[in-house]
Coordinates of C-alpha atoms in Angstrom, one line a residue:
X1 CA 20.9 -1.7 6.1
X2 CA 20.4 1.3 4.5
X3 CA 22.4 0.4 1.2
X4 CA 20.5 -3.0 1.2
X5 CA 17.2 -1.1 1.6
X6 CA 18.2 1.2 -1.1
X7 CA 19.0 -1.4 -3.6
X8 CA 15.7 -3.1 -2.7
X9 CA 13.7 0.0 -3.6
X10 CA 15.7 0.6 -6.3
X11 CA 15.0 -2.7 -7.9
X12 CA 11.5 -2.7 -7.3
X13 CA 10.9 0.7 -8.7
X14 CA 11.4 -0.4 -12.2
X15 CA 9.5 -3.5 -11.7
X16 CA 6.4 -2.7 -13.7
X17 CA 4.6 -5.4 -11.6
X18 CA 5.7 -3.8 -8.3
X19 CA 3.2 -1.0 -6.9
X20 CA 3.8 2.0 -4.1
X21 CA 1.8 4.0 -1.8
X22 CA 1.8 6.8 -0.1
X23 CA -1.2 7.6 2.4
X24 CA -2.9 7.4 5.6
X25 CA -6.1 5.5 6.6
X26 CA -8.7 6.9 4.4
X27 CA -6.6 8.8 2.1
X28 CA -4.0 7.1 0.0
X29 CA -2.1 7.9 -3.2
X30 CA -0.9 5.1 -5.6
X31 CA 1.7 4.8 -8.1
X32 CA 1.3 1.6 -10.5
X33 CA 3.2 1.1 -14.1
X34 CA 1.9 -0.6 -17.0
X35 CA 3.8 -1.8 -20.2
X36 CA 2.1 0.7 -22.3
X37 CA 3.3 3.8 -20.0
X38 CA 5.5 6.5 -21.4
X39 CA 8.2 7.1 -19.0
X40 CA 8.8 11.0 -18.6
X41 CA 11.5 10.6 -15.8
X42 CA 13.6 7.5 -15.5
X43 CA 15.7 7.9 -12.6
X44 CA 15.9 4.5 -10.1
X45 CA 19.2 5.6 -8.5
X46 CA 17.7 8.5 -7.2
X47 CA 14.5 6.9 -6.7
X48 CA 12.2 9.1 -9.0
X49 CA 9.9 7.5 -11.6
X50 CA 7.2 9.5 -13.6
X51 CA 5.1 8.3 -16.3
X52 CA 2.3 10.3 -18.2
X53 CA -0.2 9.2 -15.6
X54 CA 1.6 9.8 -12.4
X55 CA 5.1 9.4 -10.5
X56 CA 6.7 8.9 -7.4
X57 CA 9.9 10.2 -5.7
X58 CA 11.3 8.9 -2.4
X59 CA 13.5 10.9 -0.4
X60 CA 16.9 9.5 -0.3
X61 CA 18.2 11.7 2.5
X62 CA 15.8 10.2 5.0
X63 CA 16.4 6.5 4.2
X64 CA 18.8 6.2 6.9
X65 CA 16.1 6.9 9.6
X66 CA 13.5 4.4 7.9
X67 CA 12.4 1.2 9.9
X68 CA 11.3 -1.1 7.0
X69 CA 8.8 -3.6 7.9
X70 CA 7.8 -6.5 5.7
X71 CA 4.3 -8.1 6.1
X72 CA 1.9 -10.4 4.8
X73 CA -1.7 -10.1 5.2
X74 CA -4.6 -12.4 5.4
X75 CA -7.3 -12.4 2.5
X76 CA -10.5 -13.1 3.1
X77 CA -10.2 -15.7 0.1
X78 CA -8.7 -19.0 1.6
X79 CA -6.0 -19.4 -1.5
X80 CA -4.6 -15.8 -1.4
X81 CA -2.7 -13.6 0.9
X82 CA -1.2 -10.0 0.5
X83 CA 2.2 -8.6 1.1
X84 CA 3.9 -5.2 1.6
X85 CA 7.0 -3.4 2.6
X86 CA 6.2 -0.3 4.9
X87 CA 8.8 2.5 5.2
X88 CA 8.2 3.6 8.6
X89 CA 9.3 6.4 10.8
X90 CA 9.4 6.9 14.4
X91 CA 5.9 8.5 15.1
X92 CA 7.1 12.0 16.2
X93 CA 9.5 12.2 13.1
X94 CA 6.5 11.3 10.8
X95 CA 4.4 14.4 11.4
X96 CA 3.4 16.8 8.7
X97 CA 1.5 19.9 8.7
X98 CA -1.8 18.0 9.8
X99 CA -4.3 20.4 8.5
X100 CA -7.9 20.2 9.1
X101 CA -9.3 22.8 6.4
X102 CA -8.7 23.5 2.9
X103 CA -5.3 25.8 2.6
X104 CA -3.6 27.3 -0.3
X105 CA 0.3 26.8 -0.3
X106 CA 1.4 28.6 -3.2
X107 CA 3.3 27.1 -6.3
X108 CA 4.4 23.5 -5.9
X109 CA 8.1 24.0 -6.2
X110 CA 8.8 20.1 -5.3
X111 CA 6.6 19.1 -8.3
X112 CA 8.1 16.1 -10.1
X113 CA 7.9 17.7 -13.4
X114 CA 9.3 21.5 -14.1
X115 CA 6.6 22.5 -16.1
X116 CA 4.4 21.9 -12.8
X117 CA 6.0 24.1 -10.4
X118 CA 4.1 26.9 -11.1
X119 CA 1.0 25.4 -10.6
X120 CA -0.8 25.9 -7.2
X121 CA -1.0 23.4 -4.6
X122 CA -3.9 23.1 -1.9
X123 CA -4.0 21.0 1.1
X124 CA -7.2 19.2 1.3
X125 CA -7.1 19.9 4.8
X126 CA -7.9 15.8 5.6
X127 CA -6.3 16.3 9.0
X128 CA -4.1 13.1 8.9
X129 CA -0.9 13.3 10.4
X130 CA 1.7 11.7 8.5
X131 CA 0.5 13.2 5.1
X132 CA -0.3 15.9 3.3
X133 CA -3.1 15.3 0.8
X134 CA -2.9 17.9 -1.7
X135 CA -4.4 18.8 -5.3
X136 CA -2.6 20.9 -7.8
X137 CA -4.0 23.1 -10.8
X138 CA -3.7 26.0 -12.9
X139 CA -7.6 25.9 -13.9
X140 CA -8.7 29.3 -13.3
X141 CA -11.9 28.5 -12.8
X142 CA -11.3 25.9 -10.0
X143 CA -8.5 28.2 -8.5
X144 CA -11.4 30.8 -7.9
X145 CA -13.7 28.2 -6.0
X146 CA -10.7 26.8 -3.9
X147 CA -9.5 30.3 -2.9
X148 CA -12.9 31.6 -1.9
X149 CA -13.4 28.0 0.2
X150 CA -10.2 28.3 1.7
X151 CA -10.2 28.2 5.7
X152 CA -13.4 25.7 5.7
X153 CA -13.5 22.1 5.8
X154 CA -14.3 20.3 2.5
X155 CA -16.8 18.2 4.0
X156 CA -19.0 20.9 4.9
X157 CA -22.3 20.0 3.6
X158 CA -22.7 23.6 2.0
X159 CA -19.0 23.5 0.5
X160 CA -19.1 23.6 -3.0
X161 CA -15.2 22.8 -3.4
X162 CA -15.3 19.3 -3.1
X163 CA -17.9 19.1 -6.1
X164 CA -15.6 21.3 -8.3
X165 CA -12.6 19.4 -7.6
X166 CA -14.4 15.9 -8.6
X167 CA -15.6 17.7 -11.7
X168 CA -12.1 19.2 -12.9
X169 CA -9.8 16.2 -11.9
X170 CA -7.1 18.3 -10.7
X171 CA -3.4 16.5 -10.3
X172 CA -3.4 15.0 -6.7
X173 CA -0.2 15.0 -4.7
X174 CA 0.2 13.1 -1.7
X175 CA 3.3 14.1 0.3
X176 CA 5.1 12.3 3.4
X177 CA 8.2 13.0 5.1
X178 CA 9.4 10.0 2.9
X179 CA 8.7 11.4 -0.6
X180 CA 5.6 12.0 -2.7
X181 CA 3.3 10.3 -4.9
X182 CA 1.5 12.4 -7.8
X183 CA -1.4 11.0 -9.7
X184 CA -2.5 12.9 -13.0
X185 CA -5.3 10.7 -14.0
X186 CA -8.8 11.0 -13.3
X187 CA -10.5 10.8 -10.0
X188 CA -12.6 7.6 -9.8
X189 CA -16.2 8.2 -9.8
X190 CA -18.9 9.3 -12.2
X191 CA -16.6 10.0 -14.9
X192 CA -15.0 6.9 -14.9
X193 CA -17.7 4.5 -14.3
X194 CA -17.5 4.6 -10.7
X195 CA -14.1 2.7 -10.6
X196 CA -10.5 4.1 -10.2
X197 CA -8.7 4.4 -13.5
X198 CA -6.2 1.7 -13.9
X199 CA -2.3 2.6 -12.9
X200 CA -2.0 5.5 -10.4
X201 CA -4.8 6.8 -8.7
X202 CA -6.2 8.1 -5.4
X203 CA -8.5 7.1 -2.7
X204 CA -10.4 9.5 -0.2
X205 CA -12.9 7.7 2.2
X206 CA -14.6 10.3 4.6
X207 CA -15.7 7.2 6.6
X208 CA -12.3 5.8 7.2
X209 CA -11.1 9.3 7.9
X210 CA -13.2 9.8 10.7
X211 CA -11.5 6.6 12.2
X212 CA -8.4 8.6 13.0
X213 CA -6.2 5.7 12.5
X214 CA -2.7 6.0 10.7
X215 CA -2.6 3.2 8.7
X216 CA -4.8 -0.4 8.3
X217 CA -4.9 -2.5 11.0
X218 CA -4.2 -5.3 8.7
X219 CA -0.8 -3.8 8.4
X220 CA 1.1 -4.9 11.8
X221 CA 3.2 -1.7 12.4
X222 CA 5.2 -1.6 15.7
X223 CA 4.0 0.9 18.5
X224 CA 5.6 4.0 18.0
X225 CA 6.4 4.0 14.3
X226 CA 4.3 5.4 11.3
X227 CA 4.0 4.2 7.7
X228 CA 5.1 7.0 5.5
X229 CA 5.4 5.0 2.2
X230 CA 5.0 1.5 1.1
X231 CA 6.3 -0.6 -1.3
X232 CA 3.9 -3.4 -2.9
X233 CA 6.0 -6.2 -4.6
X234 CA 4.3 -8.3 -7.4
X235 CA 2.0 -10.9 -5.8
X236 CA 2.6 -14.4 -6.5
X237 CA -1.3 -15.0 -6.7
X238 CA -2.9 -11.8 -8.2
X239 CA -2.6 -9.9 -11.1
X240 CA -2.5 -5.8 -11.0
X241 CA -6.6 -5.9 -10.8
X242 CA -6.9 -8.5 -8.4
X243 CA -7.5 -11.0 -10.7
X244 CA -6.2 -15.1 -9.9
X245 CA -3.1 -15.7 -11.6
X246 CA -1.1 -19.1 -11.7
X247 CA 1.2 -19.5 -8.5
X248 CA 4.2 -17.5 -9.6
X249 CA 6.9 -19.5 -7.4
X250 CA 9.9 -16.9 -8.3
X251 CA 7.5 -13.8 -7.0
X252 CA 6.9 -15.9 -3.9
X253 CA 10.3 -16.7 -3.2
X254 CA 11.5 -13.2 -3.7
X255 CA 9.2 -12.0 -1.3
X256 CA 9.6 -14.6 1.4
X257 CA 13.6 -13.2 0.9
X258 CA 12.3 -9.8 1.9
X259 CA 10.3 -11.1 4.9
X260 CA 13.3 -12.8 6.1
X261 CA 15.3 -9.6 6.3
X262 CA 12.6 -7.1 7.1
X263 CA 9.7 -9.1 8.7
X264 CA 8.6 -8.9 12.5
X265 CA 10.6 -11.9 14.3
X266 CA 7.0 -13.1 16.0
X267 CA 5.9 -13.4 12.5
X268 CA 8.9 -15.0 10.9
X269 CA 9.1 -17.3 13.9
X270 CA 5.8 -18.8 13.5
X271 CA 6.6 -19.2 9.7
X272 CA 9.5 -21.2 10.7
X273 CA 7.8 -23.3 13.0
X274 CA 5.1 -24.2 10.6
X275 CA 7.6 -25.4 7.8
X276 CA 9.8 -27.5 10.2
X277 CA 6.5 -29.4 11.5
X278 CA 5.6 -29.9 7.4
X279 CA 9.1 -30.9 6.9
X280 CA 9.5 -33.3 9.8
X281 CA 5.9 -34.5 9.8
X282 CA 5.4 -33.3 13.4
X283 CA 2.3 -31.2 12.5
X284 CA 0.3 -32.4 15.4
X285 CA 2.5 -30.2 17.8
X286 CA 1.0 -27.1 16.0
X287 CA -1.7 -25.3 18.4
X288 CA -3.6 -22.2 17.6
X289 CA -1.6 -19.3 18.3
X290 CA -2.4 -16.6 21.0
X291 CA -1.9 -13.3 19.3
X292 CA -3.5 -12.0 16.1
X293 CA 0.0 -11.7 14.4
X294 CA 0.7 -15.2 14.9
X295 CA -2.2 -16.6 13.8
X296 CA -2.1 -14.9 10.5
X297 CA 1.3 -16.1 10.2
X298 CA 0.0 -19.8 10.7
X299 CA -2.8 -19.6 8.2
X300 CA -0.7 -17.4 5.6
X301 CA 2.3 -20.2 5.6
X302 CA -0.2 -22.9 5.1
X303 CA -2.2 -21.5 2.1
X304 CA 1.2 -20.9 0.7
X305 CA 2.3 -24.3 1.3
X306 CA -0.3 -25.8 -0.1
X307 CA -0.1 -23.5 -3.3
X308 CA 3.3 -24.5 -3.6
X309 CA 2.6 -28.3 -3.2
X310 CA 0.0 -28.4 -5.6
X311 CA 2.3 -26.1 -8.1
X312 CA 4.9 -28.9 -7.6
X313 CA 2.2 -31.7 -7.8
X314 CA 3.3 -32.8 -4.0
X315 CA 0.0 -34.7 -3.5
X316 CA 1.1 -35.7 0.1
X317 CA 2.3 -32.5 1.0
X318 CA -1.1 -30.8 -0.2
X319 CA -3.0 -33.3 1.7
X320 CA -1.2 -32.6 4.9
X321 CA -1.7 -28.4 4.2
X322 CA -5.3 -29.2 3.6
X323 CA -6.1 -31.2 6.3
X324 CA -4.3 -28.5 8.5
X325 CA -6.2 -25.5 6.8
X326 CA -9.2 -27.2 7.5
X327 CA -8.1 -27.1 11.3
X328 CA -7.0 -23.4 11.6
X329 CA -8.3 -21.6 8.6
X330 CA -11.9 -22.5 8.0
X331 CA -13.1 -20.9 4.5
X332 CA -15.4 -19.0 6.2
X333 CA -13.8 -16.2 8.3
X334 CA -15.4 -16.0 11.7
X335 CA -16.8 -12.3 12.6
X336 CA -14.0 -12.2 15.3
X337 CA -11.3 -12.7 12.6
X338 CA -12.7 -10.5 9.9
X339 CA -10.0 -7.5 10.8
X340 CA -7.3 -10.1 10.3
X341 CA -8.6 -9.8 6.4
X342 CA -7.2 -8.1 3.5
X343 CA -9.1 -7.1 0.3
X344 CA -8.0 -8.5 -2.9
X345 CA -6.2 -6.1 -4.8
X346 CA -2.4 -5.4 -4.6
X347 CA -1.4 -1.8 -2.5
X348 CA -5.1 -1.4 -1.5
X349 CA -6.3 -1.4 2.3
X350 CA -10.2 -1.5 1.8
X351 CA -10.0 1.8 0.5
X352 CA -11.9 3.1 -2.1
X353 CA -12.8 6.7 -3.9

């Protein structure tokens, strides 16, 4: 399985429509590529890729320990769904330094680019178990402030360090036991018009950080495991900015293959049941599943099959799927099911800087 997983990761690393992330609930670094990006380091065999905007390196030596979990998430928009491949480690093996105060770590000798290895790395102290969320800089003015405030929480009301970071836009470095994401673009905020830059970017949301979770409730990670990196394959229904695109069946089938290999049996089993019912015409036997995960599987499968039927101009199949969606997947999510929904942008878990 390790070799198959390696090949999967290598394949997607050179796919500019795929995205990657390393983070925790409330703090995340994302690596995305665009056609106009300049490749600085291109070593997919080593799971390393760097552009002028950011980069990613996954640790090959830990790959044999990884539990890969393919998953689909529910969108609040009834014609969509999300998808991803979480690279997980057992909770005991996923622990980082878990610092709670700003801490100077010294030169970043593991930086993706050699000329950054003398720059100084600071852990922001976000107190997340599986990641160290850091900034890296050689800016003397910023270094002076960071060193003066080391040992304090960045979120103390009178701490000037966070304001200095937002003004200086240092490189962000998010490290987990499985690798690192580096982001060189500006931090989303006043200097970027209040939005994250296109391509690599980071999110830090204090409100979500206080929740204490290691990952979004939308991501079905088995108990005892923690996601330490994630792949976000190209979506069949959304573009890079979360915009609608014509249904892409090749992208859809590609991820269904990953789901068969790495998906949870409970989820994949419901999908298979729904497909059999549609093929046999015995859809009356379908019932509302008892678990959240199974409900998501039922609703996503029906959404997907409606898109497939419409793309194939299969009016009969589309009609059946529409009737079932009216029964199981009403357009307005009920309050009880809100937690099942996934924000509409590939790779995001409802976090925003």
